[in-house]
Amino acid sequence: MAVDYAVLKKGGFMRQKQKNRFSLRLKVVGGHLTSNQLLTIAETAEKYGEGYVHLTSRQGVEIPFIRLDDIDEVKTKLAEGDCEPGVCGARVRTVTSCQGKAVCPSGCIDTYGLAEEISERFFAMDLPHKFKFGVTGCQNNCLKSEENDIGIKGGIEVKWIADKCISCGVCENICRVKAITTEGGKIIVNEDKCNYCGRCTKACPVDAWENNEGYIVSFGGLFGNTVWKGEEIIPIINSKEQLFVVIDAAVDFFKNHANPGERFRFTIERVGKGEFVKTIKEAYYGFGK
């Protein structure tokens, strides 16, 4: 019986240079694995591989040296431990994220929760070429969001609460982009300079700020044979519903305009950046109307 290597690859089993051996890529959302999943992966690698795993650059786990004849058993074993194969090829790949505000003091958004929602909606979707999402919690940008086809960075819009402020100067001193100044006893935030890092409100000893969490989105990042930083073309997004409207518009643009085997960035460049910007701005400004 002929082996359909394309189908195996699509389901996460990548051919190795060794005959009839495969490196199995697992689905890992946001770099998050339970101890039970880790135990299952270790047992699978020990029994069906060569006793080790490879951690990929995108928070993934691969089990090398899976035998062709063991693939069905491996799938069953993994399912028992709530693990499943990932994907390769022209599909939406595993969504990466940092730990976000659930763990990190700098985090501005729930990165893992958002990564799960994106994964549930888009993971393994067939597209003209591979497509990557990355979610990072703040301007420290540990996940390097701009490397992704769609990158999402957490931010906080702030508004000063005058009657709570004690004029300690902490916010002004801690602002890295010098967006905060004090004039006549009042705090002034220069919105053109503010990068929504949230350092001011996190450092404030008296909670003298109103906070509005948001999402800073970049499009068209590429980090391989060609390197291209994703671009921010719309203002910060303040609701998850609006965020997904914008994401849907970007994915649909790629789906409808890309040639087979063409990455998102090259589709934007070929069709015209102006056309893409128009599509995204229509989604952004049309939300709720």
Coordinates of C-alpha atoms in Angstrom, one line a residue:
M1 CA 0.0 0.0 0.0
A2 CA 1.4 3.4 -1.0
V3 CA 2.2 5.8 1.7
D4 CA 0.7 9.3 1.3
Y5 CA 3.4 11.4 2.7
A6 CA 1.6 14.6 2.0
V7 CA -1.3 13.6 4.2
L8 CA 1.1 12.5 7.0
K9 CA 2.9 15.8 6.8
K10 CA -0.4 17.8 6.9
G11 CA -1.2 15.9 10.1
G12 CA 2.1 16.7 11.8
F13 CA 4.3 13.7 10.8
M14 CA 7.3 15.1 9.0
R15 CA 9.6 12.7 7.0
Q16 CA 13.2 12.4 8.4
K17 CA 16.3 11.7 6.3
Q18 CA 16.1 8.2 7.8
K19 CA 13.9 5.8 5.9
N20 CA 10.4 5.3 7.3
R21 CA 11.1 7.6 10.3
F22 CA 9.1 10.7 11.2
S23 CA 9.4 13.6 13.5
L24 CA 6.0 14.2 15.0
R25 CA 5.0 17.8 15.7
L26 CA 2.5 18.2 18.5
K27 CA -0.1 20.9 19.0
V28 CA 1.0 23.2 21.8
V29 CA -1.1 26.4 22.2
G30 CA 0.7 29.3 23.8
G31 CA 3.6 27.1 25.0
H32 CA 1.2 25.7 27.6
L33 CA 1.4 22.0 28.6
T34 CA 0.0 20.3 31.7
S35 CA 2.2 17.9 33.7
N36 CA 0.0 15.0 32.5
Q37 CA 0.6 16.0 28.9
L38 CA 4.3 16.2 29.5
L39 CA 4.3 12.8 31.1
T40 CA 2.4 11.4 28.1
I41 CA 4.9 13.0 25.6
A42 CA 7.8 11.6 27.6
E43 CA 6.3 8.1 27.6
T44 CA 5.6 8.3 23.9
A45 CA 9.1 9.4 23.1
E46 CA 10.5 6.6 25.2
K47 CA 8.4 3.9 23.7
Y48 CA 8.1 5.0 20.1
G49 CA 11.0 7.4 19.6
E50 CA 14.5 7.5 20.9
G51 CA 13.8 8.8 24.3
Y52 CA 14.0 12.6 23.7
V53 CA 12.0 15.4 22.2
H54 CA 12.9 18.6 20.3
L55 CA 11.6 22.0 21.4
T56 CA 10.9 24.1 18.3
S57 CA 11.4 27.9 18.0
R58 CA 7.6 28.3 18.0
Q59 CA 7.0 26.7 21.4
G60 CA 6.3 23.4 19.8
V61 CA 7.3 19.9 20.8
E62 CA 8.5 17.3 18.3
I63 CA 9.1 13.6 18.9
P64 CA 11.7 12.3 16.4
F65 CA 12.2 8.8 15.1
I66 CA 8.6 7.7 15.1
R67 CA 8.3 4.5 12.9
L68 CA 5.8 4.5 10.0
D69 CA 4.2 1.3 11.4
D70 CA 3.7 2.9 14.8
I71 CA 1.9 6.0 13.7
D72 CA -1.6 4.8 14.6
E73 CA -0.5 3.6 18.0
V74 CA 1.2 6.9 18.7
K75 CA -1.9 8.8 17.9
T76 CA -3.9 6.6 20.4
K77 CA -1.3 6.9 23.1
L78 CA -1.2 10.7 22.8
A79 CA -5.0 11.0 22.8
E80 CA -5.1 9.1 26.1
G81 CA -3.0 11.9 27.6
D82 CA -4.9 14.8 26.0
C83 CA -2.3 15.4 23.4
E84 CA -2.8 15.7 19.7
P85 CA -0.6 16.0 16.6
G86 CA 0.1 19.5 15.2
V87 CA 0.0 20.5 11.6
C88 CA 2.5 21.3 8.8
G89 CA 2.1 22.6 5.2
A90 CA -0.3 25.3 4.0
R91 CA -2.3 25.6 7.1
V92 CA -2.7 27.9 10.2
R93 CA 0.0 26.7 12.5
T94 CA 0.1 26.5 16.3
V95 CA -0.6 29.8 18.0
T96 CA 2.3 31.1 20.2
S97 CA 2.1 33.3 23.3
C98 CA 3.9 34.5 26.3
Q99 CA 2.4 34.0 29.8
G100 CA 0.8 37.5 29.8
K101 CA -0.9 39.2 32.8
A102 CA -1.8 35.9 34.4
V103 CA 1.8 35.4 35.5
C104 CA 4.0 38.3 34.3
P105 CA 3.9 41.6 36.1
S106 CA 4.4 43.5 32.8
G107 CA 1.6 41.7 31.1
C108 CA -1.3 43.8 29.9
I109 CA -3.7 41.1 28.5
D110 CA -4.7 37.5 29.0
T111 CA -2.4 36.1 26.2
Y112 CA -3.0 32.4 26.7
G113 CA -6.8 32.8 26.8
L114 CA -6.6 34.8 23.6
A115 CA -4.2 32.3 22.0
E116 CA -6.7 29.5 22.8
E117 CA -9.6 31.4 21.2
I118 CA -7.5 32.1 18.1
S119 CA -6.5 28.5 17.9
E120 CA -10.1 27.2 18.3
R121 CA -11.1 29.5 15.4
F122 CA -8.2 29.1 13.0
F123 CA -5.9 26.2 13.9
A124 CA -5.3 23.9 10.9
M125 CA -7.4 26.0 8.5
D126 CA -6.3 25.3 5.0
L127 CA -4.8 28.4 3.3
P128 CA -2.6 29.1 0.2
H129 CA 0.5 28.9 2.4
K130 CA 1.4 28.5 6.1
F131 CA 0.1 31.2 8.4
K132 CA 1.3 32.1 11.9
F133 CA -0.2 34.0 14.8
G134 CA 1.8 35.2 17.8
V135 CA 0.5 36.9 20.9
T136 CA 2.7 38.9 23.3
G137 CA 1.6 40.5 26.5
C138 CA 3.2 43.9 26.4
Q139 CA 5.8 46.2 24.8
N140 CA 8.6 44.0 26.1
N141 CA 7.5 41.9 23.2
C142 CA 9.0 38.6 24.4
L143 CA 7.1 36.7 21.6
K144 CA 8.4 39.1 18.9
S145 CA 4.8 39.6 17.6
E146 CA 6.0 41.4 14.4
E147 CA 7.6 38.2 13.1
N148 CA 4.2 36.6 12.6
D149 CA 1.7 36.9 9.7
I150 CA -0.6 38.4 12.3
G151 CA 1.0 39.6 15.6
I152 CA -1.0 40.8 18.6
K153 CA 0.6 42.8 21.4
G154 CA -1.1 43.7 24.6
G155 CA -1.5 47.4 25.6
I156 CA -3.2 49.6 28.1
E157 CA -4.8 53.0 27.3
V158 CA -4.7 55.1 30.4
K159 CA -6.6 58.2 31.7
W160 CA -5.4 60.2 34.6
I161 CA -7.7 60.4 37.7
A162 CA -6.9 63.8 39.2
D163 CA -8.6 63.4 42.6
K164 CA -6.7 60.2 43.3
C165 CA -3.2 61.5 42.3
I166 CA -0.7 62.5 45.0
S167 CA 1.8 64.0 42.6
C168 CA 4.6 61.6 43.5
G169 CA 6.1 61.8 40.0
V170 CA 6.5 58.0 39.7
C171 CA 4.6 57.7 36.4
E172 CA 6.5 60.5 34.8
N173 CA 9.9 59.0 35.8
I174 CA 9.0 55.5 34.8
C175 CA 7.7 56.3 31.3
R176 CA 10.3 55.1 28.8
V177 CA 9.0 57.1 25.9
K178 CA 8.6 60.4 27.8
A179 CA 4.9 60.5 27.1
I180 CA 4.0 61.8 30.6
T181 CA 4.7 65.3 31.8
T182 CA 3.5 67.5 34.7
E183 CA 2.1 70.9 33.9
G184 CA 0.6 73.1 36.6
G185 CA 0.0 70.2 38.9
K186 CA -1.7 68.2 36.2
I187 CA -0.6 65.0 34.5
I188 CA -0.5 65.3 30.8
V189 CA -0.3 62.2 28.6
N190 CA 1.0 62.8 25.0
E191 CA -1.1 60.3 23.1
D192 CA 1.2 60.6 20.1
K193 CA 4.2 59.3 22.1
C194 CA 2.3 56.8 24.3
N195 CA 3.0 53.2 23.3
Y196 CA 0.4 51.7 25.7
C197 CA 3.0 49.8 27.8
G198 CA 1.1 50.3 31.0
R199 CA 4.2 51.0 33.1
C200 CA 2.7 54.2 34.6
T201 CA -0.5 52.6 35.9
K202 CA 1.3 49.5 37.1
A203 CA 3.7 51.6 39.1
C204 CA 1.2 54.1 40.5
P205 CA 1.0 53.7 44.3
V206 CA -2.6 55.0 44.5
D207 CA -4.3 53.7 41.4
A208 CA -4.7 57.1 39.9
W209 CA -5.4 55.8 36.4
E210 CA -8.3 54.4 34.5
N211 CA -7.2 51.5 32.4
N212 CA -8.5 50.2 29.1
E213 CA -6.8 47.0 27.9
G214 CA -6.3 46.7 24.2
Y215 CA -4.7 44.9 21.3
I216 CA -2.0 46.3 19.0
V217 CA -2.0 44.3 15.8
S218 CA 0.7 44.0 13.2
F219 CA 0.4 42.3 9.7
G220 CA 2.6 40.6 7.3
G221 CA 5.6 39.6 9.4
L222 CA 8.0 37.2 7.9
F223 CA 11.2 35.6 9.4
G224 CA 12.8 33.1 7.1
N225 CA 14.6 33.3 3.8
T226 CA 13.1 36.8 3.7
V227 CA 12.8 38.9 6.8
W228 CA 10.0 41.5 7.0
K229 CA 8.7 43.2 10.2
G230 CA 4.9 43.2 10.5
E231 CA 3.3 46.6 10.3
E232 CA 0.8 48.3 12.5
I233 CA -1.8 50.1 10.2
I234 CA -4.7 50.7 12.6
P235 CA -5.0 52.1 16.1
I236 CA -5.1 50.0 19.2
I237 CA -8.2 47.7 19.4
N238 CA -10.3 47.9 22.6
S239 CA -12.6 44.9 22.3
K240 CA -12.0 41.2 21.5
E241 CA -15.1 41.3 19.2
Q242 CA -13.5 44.0 17.1
L243 CA -10.2 42.2 17.1
F244 CA -11.7 39.1 15.6
V245 CA -13.5 41.2 12.9
V246 CA -10.1 42.6 11.9
I247 CA -8.4 39.2 12.0
D248 CA -11.2 37.7 9.9
A249 CA -10.7 40.4 7.3
A250 CA -7.0 39.8 7.1
V251 CA -7.3 36.0 6.8
D252 CA -10.0 36.4 4.2
F253 CA -7.8 38.8 2.2
F254 CA -5.1 36.2 2.2
K255 CA -7.5 33.4 1.3
N256 CA -9.1 35.4 -1.5
H257 CA -6.0 37.0 -3.1
A258 CA -3.0 34.7 -2.5
N259 CA -1.4 32.5 -5.1
P260 CA -0.7 28.9 -4.0
G261 CA 2.6 28.8 -2.1
E262 CA 2.7 32.5 -1.5
R263 CA 3.2 33.9 2.0
F264 CA 0.9 36.6 3.3
R265 CA 3.5 39.4 3.1
F266 CA 4.1 38.7 -0.6
T267 CA 0.4 38.7 -1.3
I268 CA 0.1 42.1 0.3
E269 CA 3.0 43.4 -1.8
R270 CA 1.7 41.9 -5.0
V271 CA -1.9 42.9 -4.7
G272 CA -1.0 46.3 -3.3
K273 CA -0.5 47.5 0.2
G274 CA -3.1 50.3 -0.3
E275 CA -5.7 47.7 -1.1
F276 CA -4.9 45.7 2.0
V277 CA -4.9 48.7 4.2
K278 CA -8.3 49.7 2.8
T279 CA -9.6 46.3 3.7
I280 CA -8.3 46.3 7.3
K281 CA -9.5 49.9 7.9
E282 CA -12.9 49.1 6.7
A283 CA -13.1 46.2 9.1
Y284 CA -11.7 48.4 12.0
Y285 CA -13.8 51.5 11.5
G286 CA -16.9 49.6 10.3
F287 CA -17.1 47.6 13.5
G288 CA -20.4 48.2 15.4
K289 CA -22.0 50.2 12.6

